[in-house]
Amino acid sequence: MVRIAIVDDDSRDIELSSAFIARYFSNSGQLFRLSTFTDGLFFMNDYKPVYDIVFMDIDMPLSNGMDVARKLRLKDASVILVFMTNLAQYAAEGYDVDAVGFLVKPIDYFSFELKMRKALHILESRKDVHFLMNLNSGEGISRKLISAGDICYLEVLDHNVTVHTEKERYVIWSSLKECADRLKDAHFSFISRYTLVNLKYVERIESDHLIVHGERLSLSRSKRKAFLQELTAFYGGI
């Protein structure tokens, strides 16, 4: 089930986009669930990260779609964002909020199909894997299975690997290289010899640091180029 939201103040554009979505999924045979919002303020009111793809208009009377997208990224770093607009001057700003592209109004089905295919490719590439941890505690070794998608980052501390999830931390019996090998299909990237991050939790890059799920982590010079390439591929669907 692919969960999609359309945020657009023009009812005719919502109707057209909805028809294109129905047409695409009718041809592909996949299931989808569609929600529509007439303004970004309504969309962000009590927002929960339940959507896979968001089609966002930019020029709306109550809120600018680019500003809404910035607020969206603070609450949901991984949702796939596609802008729909006739304001071409905003194209460069789309990279600041990790938009995968723009659809220029009036939208035609061929352009829409290309963007939808790209969005679904990204979604497919992010499919979760599970991570079996050997927990290191004073009582010996125990095992715990967690979703790799729940891991924000892993780091070496005091010769042990600490796994940081959204709510908890675990000290595990492993090496960081072994963890990287086991997480190779889950889009993790080294930002230093001692830190491995989940790309979907990267919120911001600040010179030689990253903000990952609200925490500031060092980005080493030797890992910077490879990390930026992997981050670009992750959001670009390559």
PDB file of C-alpha atoms in Angstrom:
ATOM      1  CA  MET A   1       0.000   0.000   0.000  1.00  0.00           C
ATOM      2  CA  VAL A   2       1.491   3.331  -1.114  1.00  0.00           C
ATOM      3  CA  ARG A   3       0.246   6.273   0.965  1.00  0.00           C
ATOM      4  CA  ILE A   4       0.027   9.531  -0.990  1.00  0.00           C
ATOM      5  CA  ALA A   5      -0.967  13.093  -0.089  1.00  0.00           C
ATOM      6  CA  ILE A   6      -1.798  15.962  -2.451  1.00  0.00           C
ATOM      7  CA  VAL A   7      -1.527  19.496  -1.034  1.00  0.00           C
ATOM      8  CA  ASP A   8      -3.027  22.012  -3.473  1.00  0.00           C
ATOM      9  CA  ASP A   9      -5.461  24.913  -3.173  1.00  0.00           C
ATOM     10  CA  ASP A  10      -6.875  24.427  -6.686  1.00  0.00           C
ATOM     11  CA  SER A  11      -9.658  21.821  -6.734  1.00  0.00           C
ATOM     12  CA  ARG A  12      -9.218  21.285 -10.481  1.00  0.00           C
ATOM     13  CA  ASP A  13      -5.528  20.503 -10.026  1.00  0.00           C
ATOM     14  CA  ILE A  14      -6.353  18.121  -7.190  1.00  0.00           C
ATOM     15  CA  GLU A  15      -8.886  16.387  -9.416  1.00  0.00           C
ATOM     16  CA  LEU A  16      -6.392  16.108 -12.282  1.00  0.00           C
ATOM     17  CA  SER A  17      -3.566  14.833 -10.065  1.00  0.00           C
ATOM     18  CA  SER A  18      -5.918  12.338  -8.404  1.00  0.00           C
ATOM     19  CA  ALA A  19      -6.967  11.046 -11.829  1.00  0.00           C
ATOM     20  CA  PHE A  20      -3.329  10.633 -12.878  1.00  0.00           C
ATOM     21  CA  ILE A  21      -2.558   8.725  -9.673  1.00  0.00           C
ATOM     22  CA  ALA A  22      -5.548   6.419 -10.177  1.00  0.00           C
ATOM     23  CA  ARG A  23      -4.523   5.842 -13.794  1.00  0.00           C
ATOM     24  CA  TYR A  24      -0.928   5.038 -12.865  1.00  0.00           C
ATOM     25  CA  PHE A  25      -1.831   2.536 -10.156  1.00  0.00           C
ATOM     26  CA  SER A  26      -4.549   0.989 -12.293  1.00  0.00           C
ATOM     27  CA  ASN A  27      -1.882   0.175 -14.860  1.00  0.00           C
ATOM     28  CA  SER A  28       0.668  -1.043 -12.297  1.00  0.00           C
ATOM     29  CA  GLY A  29      -1.762  -3.077 -10.182  1.00  0.00           C
ATOM     30  CA  GLN A  30      -0.391  -1.674  -6.921  1.00  0.00           C
ATOM     31  CA  LEU A  31      -2.619  -0.538  -4.083  1.00  0.00           C
ATOM     32  CA  PHE A  32      -2.615   3.083  -2.912  1.00  0.00           C
ATOM     33  CA  ARG A  33      -4.363   5.353  -0.429  1.00  0.00           C
ATOM     34  CA  LEU A  34      -4.849   9.014  -1.304  1.00  0.00           C
ATOM     35  CA  SER A  35      -5.483  11.995   0.979  1.00  0.00           C
ATOM     36  CA  THR A  36      -5.994  15.559  -0.270  1.00  0.00           C
ATOM     37  CA  PHE A  37      -5.510  18.905   1.477  1.00  0.00           C
ATOM     38  CA  THR A  38      -6.452  22.361   0.225  1.00  0.00           C
ATOM     39  CA  ASP A  39      -3.641  24.154   2.049  1.00  0.00           C
ATOM     40  CA  GLY A  40      -0.334  23.468   3.745  1.00  0.00           C
ATOM     41  CA  LEU A  41      -1.590  24.749   7.098  1.00  0.00           C
ATOM     42  CA  PHE A  42      -4.298  22.086   7.121  1.00  0.00           C
ATOM     43  CA  PHE A  43      -1.805  19.469   6.013  1.00  0.00           C
ATOM     44  CA  MET A  44       0.706  20.255   8.782  1.00  0.00           C
ATOM     45  CA  ASN A  45      -1.920  20.521  11.533  1.00  0.00           C
ATOM     46  CA  ASP A  46      -1.141  17.586  13.851  1.00  0.00           C
ATOM     47  CA  TYR A  47       0.988  16.011  11.082  1.00  0.00           C
ATOM     48  CA  LYS A  48       2.009  12.370  11.519  1.00  0.00           C
ATOM     49  CA  PRO A  49       4.677  10.715   9.306  1.00  0.00           C
ATOM     50  CA  VAL A  50       2.292   8.264   7.652  1.00  0.00           C
ATOM     51  CA  TYR A  51       2.781   9.217   3.990  1.00  0.00           C
ATOM     52  CA  ASP A  52       5.187   7.735   1.476  1.00  0.00           C
ATOM     53  CA  ILE A  53       4.827  10.467  -1.186  1.00  0.00           C
ATOM     54  CA  VAL A  54       3.628  14.085  -0.987  1.00  0.00           C
ATOM     55  CA  PHE A  55       2.726  16.177  -4.047  1.00  0.00           C
ATOM     56  CA  MET A  56       2.985  19.790  -2.875  1.00  0.00           C
ATOM     57  CA  ASP A  57       1.757  22.931  -4.621  1.00  0.00           C
ATOM     58  CA  ILE A  58       3.946  25.986  -3.955  1.00  0.00           C
ATOM     59  CA  ASP A  59       1.683  28.967  -4.627  1.00  0.00           C
ATOM     60  CA  MET A  60      -1.128  28.669  -2.059  1.00  0.00           C
ATOM     61  CA  PRO A  61      -3.066  31.572  -0.491  1.00  0.00           C
ATOM     62  CA  LEU A  62      -2.602  30.725   3.190  1.00  0.00           C
ATOM     63  CA  SER A  63       0.886  29.256   3.066  1.00  0.00           C
ATOM     64  CA  ASN A  64       3.841  28.997   0.696  1.00  0.00           C
ATOM     65  CA  GLY A  65       4.508  25.390  -0.231  1.00  0.00           C
ATOM     66  CA  MET A  66       8.270  25.807   0.142  1.00  0.00           C
ATOM     67  CA  ASP A  67       7.833  27.041   3.727  1.00  0.00           C
ATOM     68  CA  VAL A  68       5.469  24.141   4.413  1.00  0.00           C
ATOM     69  CA  ALA A  69       8.087  21.728   3.034  1.00  0.00           C
ATOM     70  CA  ARG A  70      10.707  23.080   5.441  1.00  0.00           C
ATOM     71  CA  LYS A  71       8.350  22.484   8.367  1.00  0.00           C
ATOM     72  CA  LEU A  72       7.553  19.053   6.967  1.00  0.00           C
ATOM     73  CA  ARG A  73      11.235  18.085   6.954  1.00  0.00           C
ATOM     74  CA  LEU A  74      11.497  18.872  10.658  1.00  0.00           C
ATOM     75  CA  LYS A  75       8.836  16.238  11.338  1.00  0.00           C
ATOM     76  CA  ASP A  76       9.483  13.769   8.522  1.00  0.00           C
ATOM     77  CA  ALA A  77      12.943  13.438   6.996  1.00  0.00           C
ATOM     78  CA  SER A  78      12.130  10.519   4.705  1.00  0.00           C
ATOM     79  CA  VAL A  79       8.793  11.256   2.987  1.00  0.00           C
ATOM     80  CA  ILE A  80       9.262  11.640  -0.781  1.00  0.00           C
ATOM     81  CA  LEU A  81       8.408  15.182  -1.868  1.00  0.00           C
ATOM     82  CA  VAL A  82       7.394  16.327  -5.366  1.00  0.00           C
ATOM     83  CA  PHE A  83       6.503  19.972  -6.015  1.00  0.00           C
ATOM     84  CA  MET A  84       3.741  21.009  -8.387  1.00  0.00           C
ATOM     85  CA  THR A  85       4.054  24.630  -9.492  1.00  0.00           C
ATOM     86  CA  ASN A  86       4.109  27.245 -12.202  1.00  0.00           C
ATOM     87  CA  LEU A  87       6.741  29.180 -10.210  1.00  0.00           C
ATOM     88  CA  ALA A  88       9.959  27.999 -11.859  1.00  0.00           C
ATOM     89  CA  GLN A  89      12.096  30.336  -9.727  1.00  0.00           C
ATOM     90  CA  TYR A  90      11.654  27.985  -6.763  1.00  0.00           C
ATOM     91  CA  ALA A  91      13.369  25.064  -8.468  1.00  0.00           C
ATOM     92  CA  ALA A  92      16.769  25.662  -6.844  1.00  0.00           C
ATOM     93  CA  GLU A  93      15.218  25.859  -3.368  1.00  0.00           C
ATOM     94  CA  GLY A  94      13.728  22.413  -3.819  1.00  0.00           C
ATOM     95  CA  TYR A  95      17.126  20.867  -3.145  1.00  0.00           C
ATOM     96  CA  ASP A  96      17.126  22.417   0.345  1.00  0.00           C
ATOM     97  CA  VAL A  97      14.149  20.252   1.303  1.00  0.00           C
ATOM     98  CA  ASP A  98      15.256  17.166  -0.655  1.00  0.00           C
ATOM     99  CA  ALA A  99      12.499  17.337  -3.256  1.00  0.00           C
ATOM    100  CA  VAL A 100      12.913  14.663  -5.932  1.00  0.00           C
ATOM    101  CA  GLY A 101      11.604  16.979  -8.641  1.00  0.00           C
ATOM    102  CA  PHE A 102       9.070  19.484  -9.930  1.00  0.00           C
ATOM    103  CA  LEU A 103       5.937  19.097 -12.021  1.00  0.00           C
ATOM    104  CA  VAL A 104       5.193  22.280 -13.962  1.00  0.00           C
ATOM    105  CA  LYS A 105       1.530  23.206 -14.280  1.00  0.00           C
ATOM    106  CA  PRO A 106      -0.486  22.467 -16.298  1.00  0.00           C
ATOM    107  CA  ILE A 107       0.685  18.915 -15.595  1.00  0.00           C
ATOM    108  CA  ASP A 108       0.626  16.324 -18.363  1.00  0.00           C
ATOM    109  CA  TYR A 109       0.409  12.607 -17.706  1.00  0.00           C
ATOM    110  CA  PHE A 110       3.782  11.742 -19.275  1.00  0.00           C
ATOM    111  CA  SER A 111       5.656  14.103 -16.894  1.00  0.00           C
ATOM    112  CA  PHE A 112       3.622  12.867 -13.963  1.00  0.00           C
ATOM    113  CA  GLU A 113       4.340   9.225 -14.802  1.00  0.00           C
ATOM    114  CA  LEU A 114       8.090   9.847 -14.856  1.00  0.00           C
ATOM    115  CA  LYS A 115       8.027  11.498 -11.434  1.00  0.00           C
ATOM    116  CA  MET A 116       5.793   8.804  -9.958  1.00  0.00           C
ATOM    117  CA  ARG A 117       8.055   6.080 -11.309  1.00  0.00           C
ATOM    118  CA  LYS A 118      11.069   7.814  -9.768  1.00  0.00           C
ATOM    119  CA  ALA A 119       9.292   8.246  -6.416  1.00  0.00           C
ATOM    120  CA  LEU A 120       8.292   4.580  -6.309  1.00  0.00           C
ATOM    121  CA  HIS A 121      11.826   3.545  -7.231  1.00  0.00           C
ATOM    122  CA  ILE A 122      13.104   5.466  -4.204  1.00  0.00           C
ATOM    123  CA  LEU A 123      10.420   3.905  -2.041  1.00  0.00           C
ATOM    124  CA  GLU A 124      11.328   0.419  -3.236  1.00  0.00           C
ATOM    125  CA  SER A 125      15.024   1.050  -2.557  1.00  0.00           C
ATOM    126  CA  ARG A 126      14.216   1.973   1.059  1.00  0.00           C
ATOM    127  CA  LYS A 127      12.550  -1.317   1.955  1.00  0.00           C
ATOM    128  CA  ASP A 128      13.457  -2.263   5.479  1.00  0.00           C
ATOM    129  CA  VAL A 129      15.670  -5.078   6.653  1.00  0.00           C
ATOM    130  CA  HIS A 130      15.975  -6.471  10.150  1.00  0.00           C
ATOM    131  CA  PHE A 131      19.019  -6.358  12.364  1.00  0.00           C
ATOM    132  CA  LEU A 132      19.776  -9.095  14.883  1.00  0.00           C
ATOM    133  CA  MET A 133      21.831  -7.682  17.762  1.00  0.00           C
ATOM    134  CA  ASN A 134      23.980  -9.539  20.268  1.00  0.00           C
ATOM    135  CA  LEU A 135      23.511  -7.307  23.315  1.00  0.00           C
ATOM    136  CA  ASN A 136      26.477  -6.894  25.610  1.00  0.00           C
ATOM    137  CA  SER A 137      25.400  -6.574  29.266  1.00  0.00           C
ATOM    138  CA  GLY A 138      26.738  -7.414  32.694  1.00  0.00           C
ATOM    139  CA  GLU A 139      24.676 -10.590  32.647  1.00  0.00           C
ATOM    140  CA  GLY A 140      26.243 -11.883  29.427  1.00  0.00           C
ATOM    141  CA  ILE A 141      25.140 -11.899  25.796  1.00  0.00           C
ATOM    142  CA  SER A 142      21.470 -11.761  24.809  1.00  0.00           C
ATOM    143  CA  ARG A 143      19.810 -11.326  21.426  1.00  0.00           C
ATOM    144  CA  LYS A 144      17.314  -8.763  20.144  1.00  0.00           C
ATOM    145  CA  LEU A 145      15.812  -8.322  16.658  1.00  0.00           C
ATOM    146  CA  ILE A 146      14.998  -4.760  15.599  1.00  0.00           C
ATOM    147  CA  SER A 147      14.071  -3.011  12.380  1.00  0.00           C
ATOM    148  CA  ALA A 148      17.060  -1.426  10.666  1.00  0.00           C
ATOM    149  CA  GLY A 149      14.756   1.491   9.842  1.00  0.00           C
ATOM    150  CA  ASP A 150      14.519   2.280  13.574  1.00  0.00           C
ATOM    151  CA  ILE A 151      18.288   2.757  13.875  1.00  0.00           C
ATOM    152  CA  CYS A 152      19.422   6.396  13.650  1.00  0.00           C
ATOM    153  CA  TYR A 153      23.157   5.710  13.836  1.00  0.00           C
ATOM    154  CA  LEU A 154      25.817   3.399  15.252  1.00  0.00           C
ATOM    155  CA  GLU A 155      29.091   4.454  16.817  1.00  0.00           C
ATOM    156  CA  VAL A 156      32.140   2.935  18.468  1.00  0.00           C
ATOM    157  CA  LEU A 157      32.363   3.903  22.152  1.00  0.00           C
ATOM    158  CA  ASP A 158      34.832   2.368  24.597  1.00  0.00           C
ATOM    159  CA  HIS A 159      35.644  -0.444  22.145  1.00  0.00           C
ATOM    160  CA  ASN A 160      31.961  -1.422  21.864  1.00  0.00           C
ATOM    161  CA  VAL A 161      29.367  -0.572  19.220  1.00  0.00           C
ATOM    162  CA  THR A 162      26.464   1.502  20.519  1.00  0.00           C
ATOM    163  CA  VAL A 163      23.253   1.412  18.470  1.00  0.00           C
ATOM    164  CA  HIS A 164      21.163   4.584  18.728  1.00  0.00           C
ATOM    165  CA  THR A 165      17.476   4.176  17.869  1.00  0.00           C
ATOM    166  CA  GLU A 166      14.772   6.837  18.070  1.00  0.00           C
ATOM    167  CA  LYS A 167      14.009   5.946  21.696  1.00  0.00           C
ATOM    168  CA  GLU A 168      16.751   3.681  23.066  1.00  0.00           C
ATOM    169  CA  ARG A 169      20.449   2.853  22.978  1.00  0.00           C
ATOM    170  CA  TYR A 170      21.940  -0.648  22.869  1.00  0.00           C
ATOM    171  CA  VAL A 171      25.516  -1.787  23.406  1.00  0.00           C
ATOM    172  CA  ILE A 172      26.193  -4.745  21.136  1.00  0.00           C
ATOM    173  CA  TRP A 173      28.869  -7.395  20.673  1.00  0.00           C
ATOM    174  CA  SER A 174      30.104  -6.648  17.152  1.00  0.00           C
ATOM    175  CA  SER A 175      32.445  -4.519  15.052  1.00  0.00           C
ATOM    176  CA  LEU A 176      31.265  -1.478  13.111  1.00  0.00           C
ATOM    177  CA  LYS A 177      32.446  -3.068   9.844  1.00  0.00           C
ATOM    178  CA  GLU A 178      30.382  -6.184  10.542  1.00  0.00           C
ATOM    179  CA  CYS A 179      27.351  -3.982  11.261  1.00  0.00           C
ATOM    180  CA  ALA A 180      27.900  -2.111   7.988  1.00  0.00           C
ATOM    181  CA  ASP A 181      28.026  -5.387   6.062  1.00  0.00           C
ATOM    182  CA  ARG A 182      24.776  -6.560   7.650  1.00  0.00           C
ATOM    183  CA  LEU A 183      23.099  -3.202   6.949  1.00  0.00           C
ATOM    184  CA  LYS A 184      24.339  -2.793   3.370  1.00  0.00           C
ATOM    185  CA  ASP A 185      20.790  -3.022   1.944  1.00  0.00           C
ATOM    186  CA  ALA A 186      19.338  -0.544   4.456  1.00  0.00           C
ATOM    187  CA  HIS A 187      21.048   2.698   3.290  1.00  0.00           C
ATOM    188  CA  PHE A 188      23.608   3.375   5.974  1.00  0.00           C
ATOM    189  CA  SER A 189      26.762   5.392   5.341  1.00  0.00           C
ATOM    190  CA  PHE A 190      30.049   5.948   7.174  1.00  0.00           C
ATOM    191  CA  ILE A 191      30.638   9.559   8.242  1.00  0.00           C
ATOM    192  CA  SER A 192      33.844   8.659  10.082  1.00  0.00           C
ATOM    193  CA  ARG A 193      35.804   5.545  11.022  1.00  0.00           C
ATOM    194  CA  TYR A 194      33.726   5.361  14.175  1.00  0.00           C
ATOM    195  CA  THR A 195      30.205   6.365  13.072  1.00  0.00           C
ATOM    196  CA  LEU A 196      27.676   4.790  10.693  1.00  0.00           C
ATOM    197  CA  VAL A 197      24.449   6.730  10.036  1.00  0.00           C
ATOM    198  CA  ASN A 198      21.042   5.857   8.622  1.00  0.00           C
ATOM    199  CA  LEU A 199      20.626   8.243   5.676  1.00  0.00           C
ATOM    200  CA  LYS A 200      16.902   8.738   6.263  1.00  0.00           C
ATOM    201  CA  TYR A 201      17.636  10.390   9.633  1.00  0.00           C
ATOM    202  CA  VAL A 202      20.085  12.976   8.256  1.00  0.00           C
ATOM    203  CA  GLU A 203      18.384  16.315   8.817  1.00  0.00           C
ATOM    204  CA  ARG A 204      21.090  18.824   7.982  1.00  0.00           C
ATOM    205  CA  ILE A 205      24.747  19.186   6.978  1.00  0.00           C
ATOM    206  CA  GLU A 206      26.793  21.855   8.780  1.00  0.00           C
ATOM    207  CA  SER A 207      30.317  22.115   7.380  1.00  0.00           C
ATOM    208  CA  ASP A 208      32.137  19.274   9.185  1.00  0.00           C
ATOM    209  CA  HIS A 209      29.087  18.107  11.163  1.00  0.00           C
ATOM    210  CA  LEU A 210      25.705  16.489  10.546  1.00  0.00           C
ATOM    211  CA  ILE A 211      22.427  16.749  12.409  1.00  0.00           C
ATOM    212  CA  VAL A 212      21.090  13.211  12.685  1.00  0.00           C
ATOM    213  CA  HIS A 213      17.759  12.854  14.491  1.00  0.00           C
ATOM    214  CA  GLY A 214      18.523  16.018  16.460  1.00  0.00           C
ATOM    215  CA  GLU A 215      22.088  15.035  17.399  1.00  0.00           C
ATOM    216  CA  ARG A 216      25.272  16.697  16.127  1.00  0.00           C
ATOM    217  CA  LEU A 217      27.801  14.204  14.726  1.00  0.00           C
ATOM    218  CA  SER A 218      31.241  14.799  13.235  1.00  0.00           C
ATOM    219  CA  LEU A 219      31.732  14.297   9.489  1.00  0.00           C
ATOM    220  CA  SER A 220      35.333  13.405   8.694  1.00  0.00           C
ATOM    221  CA  ARG A 221      37.072  14.895   5.682  1.00  0.00           C
ATOM    222  CA  SER A 222      38.057  11.460   4.366  1.00  0.00           C
ATOM    223  CA  LYS A 223      34.427  10.216   4.368  1.00  0.00           C
ATOM    224  CA  ARG A 224      32.736  13.433   3.216  1.00  0.00           C
ATOM    225  CA  LYS A 225      32.777  12.857  -0.562  1.00  0.00           C
ATOM    226  CA  ALA A 226      31.502   9.262  -0.420  1.00  0.00           C
ATOM    227  CA  PHE A 227      28.865  10.204   2.143  1.00  0.00           C
ATOM    228  CA  LEU A 228      27.526  13.098   0.039  1.00  0.00           C
ATOM    229  CA  GLN A 229      27.347  10.833  -3.025  1.00  0.00           C
ATOM    230  CA  GLU A 230      25.420   8.194  -1.076  1.00  0.00           C
ATOM    231  CA  LEU A 231      23.076  10.811   0.412  1.00  0.00           C
ATOM    232  CA  THR A 232      22.398  12.272  -3.051  1.00  0.00           C
ATOM    233  CA  ALA A 233      21.701   8.808  -4.449  1.00  0.00           C
ATOM    234  CA  PHE A 234      19.373   8.012  -1.535  1.00  0.00           C
ATOM    235  CA  TYR A 235      17.197  11.083  -2.133  1.00  0.00           C
ATOM    236  CA  GLY A 236      17.608  11.050  -5.891  1.00  0.00           C
ATOM    237  CA  GLY A 237      16.548   7.445  -6.369  1.00  0.00           C
ATOM    238  CA  ILE A 238      19.718   6.392  -8.151  1.00  0.00           C
TER     239      ILE A 238
END
